Coordinates of C-alpha atoms in Angstrom, one line a residue:
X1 CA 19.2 74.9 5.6
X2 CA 16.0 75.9 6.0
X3 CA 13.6 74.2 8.8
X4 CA 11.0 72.8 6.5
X5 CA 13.9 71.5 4.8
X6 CA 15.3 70.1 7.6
X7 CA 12.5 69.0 9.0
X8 CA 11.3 67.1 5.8
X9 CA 14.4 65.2 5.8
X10 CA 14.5 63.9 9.4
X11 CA 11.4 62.8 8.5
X12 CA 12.0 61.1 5.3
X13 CA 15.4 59.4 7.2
X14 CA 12.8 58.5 10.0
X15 CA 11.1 56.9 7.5
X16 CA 14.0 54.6 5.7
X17 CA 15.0 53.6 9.5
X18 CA 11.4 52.6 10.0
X19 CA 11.4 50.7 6.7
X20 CA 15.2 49.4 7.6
X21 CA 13.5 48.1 10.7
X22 CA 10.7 46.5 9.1
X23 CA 13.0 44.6 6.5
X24 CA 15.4 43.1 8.7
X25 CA 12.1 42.3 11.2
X26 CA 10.6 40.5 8.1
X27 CA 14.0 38.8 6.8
X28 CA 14.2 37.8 9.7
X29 CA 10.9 36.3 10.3
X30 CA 11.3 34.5 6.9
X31 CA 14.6 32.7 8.1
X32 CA 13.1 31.8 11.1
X33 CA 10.0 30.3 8.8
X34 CA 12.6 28.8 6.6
X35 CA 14.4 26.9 9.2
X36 CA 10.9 25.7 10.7
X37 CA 10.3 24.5 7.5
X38 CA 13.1 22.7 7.1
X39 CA 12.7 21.1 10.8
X40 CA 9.0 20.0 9.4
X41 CA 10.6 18.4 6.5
X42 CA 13.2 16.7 8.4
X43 CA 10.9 15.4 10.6
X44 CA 7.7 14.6 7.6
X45 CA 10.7 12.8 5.6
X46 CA 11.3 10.6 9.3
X47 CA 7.5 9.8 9.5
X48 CA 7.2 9.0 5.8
X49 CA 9.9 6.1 6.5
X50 CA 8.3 5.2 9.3
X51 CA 4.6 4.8 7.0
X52 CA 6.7 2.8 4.3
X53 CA 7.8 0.4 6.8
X54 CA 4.2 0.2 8.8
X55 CA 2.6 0.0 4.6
X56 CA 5.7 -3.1 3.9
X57 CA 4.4 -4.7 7.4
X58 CA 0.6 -4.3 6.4
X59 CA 1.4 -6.1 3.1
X60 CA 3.1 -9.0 4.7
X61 CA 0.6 -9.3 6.4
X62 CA -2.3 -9.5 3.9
X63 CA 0.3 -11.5 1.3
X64 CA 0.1 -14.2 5.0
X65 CA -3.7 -13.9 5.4
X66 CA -4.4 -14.7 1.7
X67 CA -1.8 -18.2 1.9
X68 CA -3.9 -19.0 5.1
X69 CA -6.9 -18.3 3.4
X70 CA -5.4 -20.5 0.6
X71 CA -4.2 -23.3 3.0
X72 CA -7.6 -23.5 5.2
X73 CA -9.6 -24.1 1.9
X74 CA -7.2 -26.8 0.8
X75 CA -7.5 -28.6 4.2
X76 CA -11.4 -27.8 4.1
X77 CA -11.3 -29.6 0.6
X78 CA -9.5 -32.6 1.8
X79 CA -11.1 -32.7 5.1
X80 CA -14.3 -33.3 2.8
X81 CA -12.7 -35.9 0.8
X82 CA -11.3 -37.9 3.5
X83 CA -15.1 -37.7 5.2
X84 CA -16.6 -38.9 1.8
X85 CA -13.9 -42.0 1.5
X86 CA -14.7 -42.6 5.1
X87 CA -18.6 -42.9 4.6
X88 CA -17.6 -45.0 2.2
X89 CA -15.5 -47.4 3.6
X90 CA -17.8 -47.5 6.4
X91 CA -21.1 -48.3 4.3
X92 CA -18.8 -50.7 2.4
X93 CA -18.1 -52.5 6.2
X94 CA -21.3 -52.4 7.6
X95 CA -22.6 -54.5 4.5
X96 CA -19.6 -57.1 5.0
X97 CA -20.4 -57.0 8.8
X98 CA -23.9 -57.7 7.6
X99 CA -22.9 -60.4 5.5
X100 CA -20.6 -62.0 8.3
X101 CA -23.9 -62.0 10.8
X102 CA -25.9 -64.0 8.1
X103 CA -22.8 -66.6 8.0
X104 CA -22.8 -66.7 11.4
X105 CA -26.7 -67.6 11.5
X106 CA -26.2 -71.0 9.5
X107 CA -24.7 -73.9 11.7
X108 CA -21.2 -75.4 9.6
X109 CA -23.5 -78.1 8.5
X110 CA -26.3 -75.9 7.2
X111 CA -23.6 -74.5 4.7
X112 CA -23.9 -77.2 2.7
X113 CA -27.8 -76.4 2.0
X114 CA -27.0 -72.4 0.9
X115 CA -27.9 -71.9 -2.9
X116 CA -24.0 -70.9 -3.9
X117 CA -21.8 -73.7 -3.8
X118 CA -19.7 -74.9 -0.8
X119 CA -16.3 -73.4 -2.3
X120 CA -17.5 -70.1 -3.4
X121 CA -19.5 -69.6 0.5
X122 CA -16.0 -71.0 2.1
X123 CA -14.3 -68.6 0.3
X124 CA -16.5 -65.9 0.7
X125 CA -16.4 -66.3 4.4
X126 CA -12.8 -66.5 4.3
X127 CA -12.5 -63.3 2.2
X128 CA -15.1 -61.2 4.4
X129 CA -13.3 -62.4 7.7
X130 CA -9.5 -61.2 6.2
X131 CA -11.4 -58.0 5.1
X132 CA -12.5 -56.8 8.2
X133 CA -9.3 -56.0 10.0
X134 CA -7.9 -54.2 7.0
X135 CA -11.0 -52.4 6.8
X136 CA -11.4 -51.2 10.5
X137 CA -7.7 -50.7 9.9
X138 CA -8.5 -47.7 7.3
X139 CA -11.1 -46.6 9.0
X140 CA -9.0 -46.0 11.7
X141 CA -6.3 -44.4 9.4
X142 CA -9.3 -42.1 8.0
X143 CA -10.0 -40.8 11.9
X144 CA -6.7 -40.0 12.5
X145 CA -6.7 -37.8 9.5
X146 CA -9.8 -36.1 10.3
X147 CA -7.7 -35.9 13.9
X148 CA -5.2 -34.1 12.5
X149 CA -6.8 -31.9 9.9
X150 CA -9.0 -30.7 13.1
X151 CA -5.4 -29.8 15.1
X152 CA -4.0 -28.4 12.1
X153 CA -7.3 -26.2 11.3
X154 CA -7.0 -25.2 15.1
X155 CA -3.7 -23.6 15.0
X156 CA -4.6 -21.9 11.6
X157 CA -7.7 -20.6 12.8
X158 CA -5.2 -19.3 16.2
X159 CA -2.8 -17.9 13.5
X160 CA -5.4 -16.0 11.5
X161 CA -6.5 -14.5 14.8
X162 CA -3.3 -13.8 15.7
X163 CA -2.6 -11.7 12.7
X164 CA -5.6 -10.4 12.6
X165 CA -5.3 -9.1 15.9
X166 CA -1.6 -7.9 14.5
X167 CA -3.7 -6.0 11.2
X168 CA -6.2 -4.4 13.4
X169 CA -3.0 -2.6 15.3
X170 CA -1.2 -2.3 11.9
X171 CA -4.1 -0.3 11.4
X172 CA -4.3 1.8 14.2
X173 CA -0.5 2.5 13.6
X174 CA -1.2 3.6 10.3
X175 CA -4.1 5.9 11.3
X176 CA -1.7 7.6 13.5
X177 CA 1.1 8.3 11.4
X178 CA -1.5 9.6 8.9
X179 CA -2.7 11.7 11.5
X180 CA 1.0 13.0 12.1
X181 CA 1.9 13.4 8.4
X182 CA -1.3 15.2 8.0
X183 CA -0.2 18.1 10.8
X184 CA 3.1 17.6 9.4
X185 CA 2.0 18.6 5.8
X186 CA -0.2 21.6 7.0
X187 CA 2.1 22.7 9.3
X188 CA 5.4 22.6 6.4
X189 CA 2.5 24.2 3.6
X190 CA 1.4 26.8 6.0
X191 CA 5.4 27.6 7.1
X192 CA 6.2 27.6 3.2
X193 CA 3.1 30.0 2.6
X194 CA 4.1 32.1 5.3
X195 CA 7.6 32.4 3.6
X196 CA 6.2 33.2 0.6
X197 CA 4.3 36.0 2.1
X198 CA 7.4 37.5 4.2
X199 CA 9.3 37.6 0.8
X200 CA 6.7 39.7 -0.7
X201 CA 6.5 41.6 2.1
X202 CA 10.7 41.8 1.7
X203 CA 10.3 42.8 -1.7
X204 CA 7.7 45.7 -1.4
X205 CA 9.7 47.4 1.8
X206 CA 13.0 46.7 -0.7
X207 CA 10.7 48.9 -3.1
X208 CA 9.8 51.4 -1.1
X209 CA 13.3 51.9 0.4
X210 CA 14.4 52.2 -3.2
X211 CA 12.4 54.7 -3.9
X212 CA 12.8 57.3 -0.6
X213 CA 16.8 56.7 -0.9
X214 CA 16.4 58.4 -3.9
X215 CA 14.8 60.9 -2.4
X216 CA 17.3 60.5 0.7
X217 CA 20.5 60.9 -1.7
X218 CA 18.9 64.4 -2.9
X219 CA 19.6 65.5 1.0
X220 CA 22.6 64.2 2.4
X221 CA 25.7 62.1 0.9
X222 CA 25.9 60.5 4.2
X223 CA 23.0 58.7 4.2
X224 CA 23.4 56.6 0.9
X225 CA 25.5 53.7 2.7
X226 CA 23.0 53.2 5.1
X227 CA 20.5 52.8 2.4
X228 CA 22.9 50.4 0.3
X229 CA 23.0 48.2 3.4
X230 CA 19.3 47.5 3.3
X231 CA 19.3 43.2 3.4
X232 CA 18.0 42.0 0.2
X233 CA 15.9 38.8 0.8
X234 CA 17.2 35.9 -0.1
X235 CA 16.3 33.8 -3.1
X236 CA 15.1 30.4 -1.7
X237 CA 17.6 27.6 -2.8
X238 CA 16.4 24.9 -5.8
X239 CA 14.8 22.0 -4.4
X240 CA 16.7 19.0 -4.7
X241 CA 14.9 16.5 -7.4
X242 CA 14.1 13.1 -6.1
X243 CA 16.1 10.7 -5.9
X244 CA 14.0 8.1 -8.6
X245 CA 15.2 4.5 -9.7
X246 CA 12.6 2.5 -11.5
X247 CA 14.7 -0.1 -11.9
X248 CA 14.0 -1.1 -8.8
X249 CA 10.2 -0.8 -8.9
X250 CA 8.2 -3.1 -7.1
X251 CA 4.3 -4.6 -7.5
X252 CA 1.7 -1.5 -5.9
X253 CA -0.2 -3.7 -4.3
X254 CA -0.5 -7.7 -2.8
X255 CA -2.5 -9.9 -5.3
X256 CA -2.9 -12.1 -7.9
X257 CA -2.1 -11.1 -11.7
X258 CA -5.5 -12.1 -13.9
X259 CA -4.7 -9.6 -16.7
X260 CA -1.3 -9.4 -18.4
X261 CA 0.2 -6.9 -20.6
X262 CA -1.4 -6.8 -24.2
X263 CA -3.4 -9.7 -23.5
X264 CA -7.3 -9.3 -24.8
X265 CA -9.5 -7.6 -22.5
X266 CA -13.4 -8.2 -21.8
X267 CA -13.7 -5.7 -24.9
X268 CA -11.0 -7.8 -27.2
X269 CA -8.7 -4.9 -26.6
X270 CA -5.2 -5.3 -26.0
X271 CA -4.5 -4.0 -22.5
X272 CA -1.8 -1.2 -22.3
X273 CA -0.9 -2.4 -18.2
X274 CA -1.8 -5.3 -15.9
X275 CA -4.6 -6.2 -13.7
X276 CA -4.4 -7.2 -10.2
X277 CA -6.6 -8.6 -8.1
X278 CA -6.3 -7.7 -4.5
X279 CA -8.2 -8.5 -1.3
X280 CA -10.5 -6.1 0.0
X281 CA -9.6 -3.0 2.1
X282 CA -5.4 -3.8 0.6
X283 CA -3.0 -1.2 0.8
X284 CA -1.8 0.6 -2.1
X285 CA 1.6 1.9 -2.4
X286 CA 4.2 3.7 -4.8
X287 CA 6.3 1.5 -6.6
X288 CA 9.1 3.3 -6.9
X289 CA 10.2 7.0 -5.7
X290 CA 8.2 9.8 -7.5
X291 CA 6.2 13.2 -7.7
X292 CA 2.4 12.7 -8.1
X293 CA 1.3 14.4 -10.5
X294 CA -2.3 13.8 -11.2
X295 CA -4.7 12.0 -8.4
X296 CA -8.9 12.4 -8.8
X297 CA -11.3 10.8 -11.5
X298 CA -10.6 10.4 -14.6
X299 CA -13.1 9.3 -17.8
X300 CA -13.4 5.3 -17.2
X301 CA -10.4 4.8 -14.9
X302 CA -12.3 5.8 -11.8
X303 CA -10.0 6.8 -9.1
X304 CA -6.8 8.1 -11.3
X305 CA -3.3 8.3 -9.7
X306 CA 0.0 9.0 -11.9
X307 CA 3.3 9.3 -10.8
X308 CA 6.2 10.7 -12.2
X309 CA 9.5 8.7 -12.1
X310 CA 13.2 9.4 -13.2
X311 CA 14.1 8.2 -16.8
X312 CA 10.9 9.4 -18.4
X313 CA 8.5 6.9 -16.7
X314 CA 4.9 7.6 -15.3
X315 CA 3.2 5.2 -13.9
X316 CA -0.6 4.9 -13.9
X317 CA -2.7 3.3 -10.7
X318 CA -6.9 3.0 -11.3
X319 CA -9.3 1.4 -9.5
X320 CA -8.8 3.0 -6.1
X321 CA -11.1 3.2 -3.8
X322 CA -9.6 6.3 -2.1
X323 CA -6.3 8.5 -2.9
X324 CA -4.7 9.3 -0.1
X325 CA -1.8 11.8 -2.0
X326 CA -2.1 14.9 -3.7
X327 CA -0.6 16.5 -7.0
X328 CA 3.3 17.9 -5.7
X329 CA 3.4 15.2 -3.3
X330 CA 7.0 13.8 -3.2
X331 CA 6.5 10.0 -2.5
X332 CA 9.2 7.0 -1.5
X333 CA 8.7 3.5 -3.0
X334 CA 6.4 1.6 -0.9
X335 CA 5.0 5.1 0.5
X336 CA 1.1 4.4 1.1
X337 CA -0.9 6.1 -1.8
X338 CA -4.2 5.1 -1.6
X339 CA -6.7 2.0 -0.5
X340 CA -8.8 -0.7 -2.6
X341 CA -12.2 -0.7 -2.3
X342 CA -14.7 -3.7 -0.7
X343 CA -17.0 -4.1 -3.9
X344 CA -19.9 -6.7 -3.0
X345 CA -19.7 -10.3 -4.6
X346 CA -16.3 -9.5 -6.0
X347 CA -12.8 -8.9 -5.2
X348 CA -11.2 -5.4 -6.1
X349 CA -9.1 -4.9 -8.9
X350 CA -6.1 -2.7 -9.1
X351 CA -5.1 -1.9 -13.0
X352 CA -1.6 -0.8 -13.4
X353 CA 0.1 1.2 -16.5
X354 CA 3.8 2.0 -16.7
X355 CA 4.9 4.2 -20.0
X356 CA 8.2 5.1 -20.9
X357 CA 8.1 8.2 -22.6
X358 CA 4.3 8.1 -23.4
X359 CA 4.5 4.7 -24.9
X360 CA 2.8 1.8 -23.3
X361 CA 5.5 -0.6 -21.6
X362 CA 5.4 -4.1 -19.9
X363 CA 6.1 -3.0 -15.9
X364 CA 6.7 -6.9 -15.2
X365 CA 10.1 -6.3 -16.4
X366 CA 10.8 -2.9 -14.6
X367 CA 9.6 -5.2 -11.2
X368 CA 11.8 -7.8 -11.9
X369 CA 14.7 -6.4 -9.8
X370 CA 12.3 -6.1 -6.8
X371 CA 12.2 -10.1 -6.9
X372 CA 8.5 -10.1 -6.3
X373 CA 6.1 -12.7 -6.1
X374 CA 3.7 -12.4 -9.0
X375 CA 1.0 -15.1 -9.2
X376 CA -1.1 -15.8 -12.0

């Protein structure tokens, strides 16, 4: 053989051993990105429990708030009530009182010279002396109400604080996990990217490997099993789909109902979802377990989010004052999606759209299962 000849194929085997090299350096780096990426998911899918369990704790406790809220304005009413009946009563005894002191002016015998007759002034005496005690008797009644409204207010108004208090760290609980999911989400997109990029990396080098063993196989026999046992990469396995159940969808959000499904709107049009009215600042979540598939502003609907469910279903959330998911994202029911707003002079309202299909259907139904507590 001659040496250029020779020489030219040390070279070009020099070369498929340096490709060899860099194919099994790159599979290998992509396994080791693929098993990172599953460690993020294992661990994202730990701290997404974890947020659907701080978001069901956050919602207890704004569904507890409101029935405070609810309770103190009741007590606030009667407490104003009771105050009014006992301004009352006690204008009502100050004039008998009054009345008693001009009796008690008039000597027995001077009775007799009053301008009403002696029977009627008797029995007015008598009637004004067995009303006192039952008036001073209500009147006390009415301060011992007022006693207890004030004790009962008192331990609200230690409640409220209390859960308050609870909220504010409910809060700071959530910001962390968000924080963690956050790093968790770059950290699995930037590993999957990464993977991405070492398969096209695989794939060119299983090109160019393809092509100098044919040049290789010109030379030498022997060296075609080495290039046969170049790794091929490995096709990344299906993801699993979600595991969705609408059936057991429950209410996004904590409110009251004000606008029911193809009842007349404002415009005299009949609605295709419900309205819900929520207190400010409340906590959206997924109602059941989905893919997001559209989030960001949309024509009249403001603040746009629509999930896919199993079964056909999407459902529509608008009225948000801030998304916090993005189109791919895999959510669990009662995963936190977004937050109301804090409009002045009003409360916020969340309007919600389930369709089946692309057709308009009545979600109350598809919550039923979910056993929760719809007001209006």
């Amino acid at each position: 053989m001659p040496v250029r000849t020779a020489t030219a194929a040390a070279d070009n085997v020099q070369a498929l051993d340096s490709i060899q090299n860099d194919l099994k350096g790159a599979q290998t780096r992509r396994e080791q990105l693929r098993r990172a990426a599953d460690t993020y998911a294992s661990e994202l899918s730990g701290l997404k429990r974890k947020l659907v369990s701080a978001a069901r704790r956050a919602q207890d406790h704004e569904a507890r708030i409101s029935s405070l809220e609810q309770r103190i304005a009741k007590l606030f009413k009667e407490k104003t009530e009771k105050t009014s009946n006992l301004k009352k009563r006690r204008h009502q005894l100050m004039q008998m009182l009054a009345a008693l002191q001009r009796l008690s002016r008039h000597p027995p015998v001077a009775l007799v010279a009053l301008p009403a007759s002696l029977t009627d002034t008797v029995r007015s005496a008598i009637l004004l002396r067995g009303a006192v005690p039952r008036i001073e008797a209500e009147a006390a009644r009415l301060r011992q109400d007022l006693s207890r409204l004030a004790v009962v207010r008192a331990n609200i108004a230690l409640e409220r604080e209390a859960l308050t208090a609870a909220g504010h760290a409910l809060e700071g609980e959530r910001r962390d996990l968000a924080v963690l999911i956050d790093r968790k989400l770059n950290l699995e997109r930037q590993a999957i990217a990464e993977s991405w990029v070492a398969k096209a990396q695989i794939s060119e080098l299983a090109t160019q490997a393809r092509d100098l063993q044919d040049l290789i196989n010109r030379l030498a026999v022997s060296r075609r099993a080495r290039a046969k046992n170049i790794p091929k990469p490995r096709q990344k396995p299906a993801a699993k789909t979600a595991n969705l159940s609408p059936s057991t969808g429950r209410l996004p959000v904590q409110g009251k109902i004000v606008q029911r499904f193809h009842r007349s709107g404002p415009q005299s049009s009949r609605k295709k979802g419900i309205t819900i009215e929520t207190r400010a600042d409340a906590h959206v979540v997924a109602p059941g377990n989905g893919e997001i598939v559209f989030a960001g502003p949309f024509r009249g609907y403001g603040q746009l989010l629509i999930i896919e469910h199993d079964g056909g279903y999407h459902v529509l959330l608008a009225g948000l004052h801030r998304v916090d998911a993005a189109v791919g994202d895999k959510v669990l029911e009662g995963e936190p999606v977004g937050v109301m707003g804090s409009p002045p002079g009003q409360k916020p309202k969340l309007y919600f759209e389930l369709r089946r299909n692309g057709r308009p259907v009545n979600p109350l139904p598809w919550l039923a299962a979910r056993k929760d507590k719809v007001n209006g």
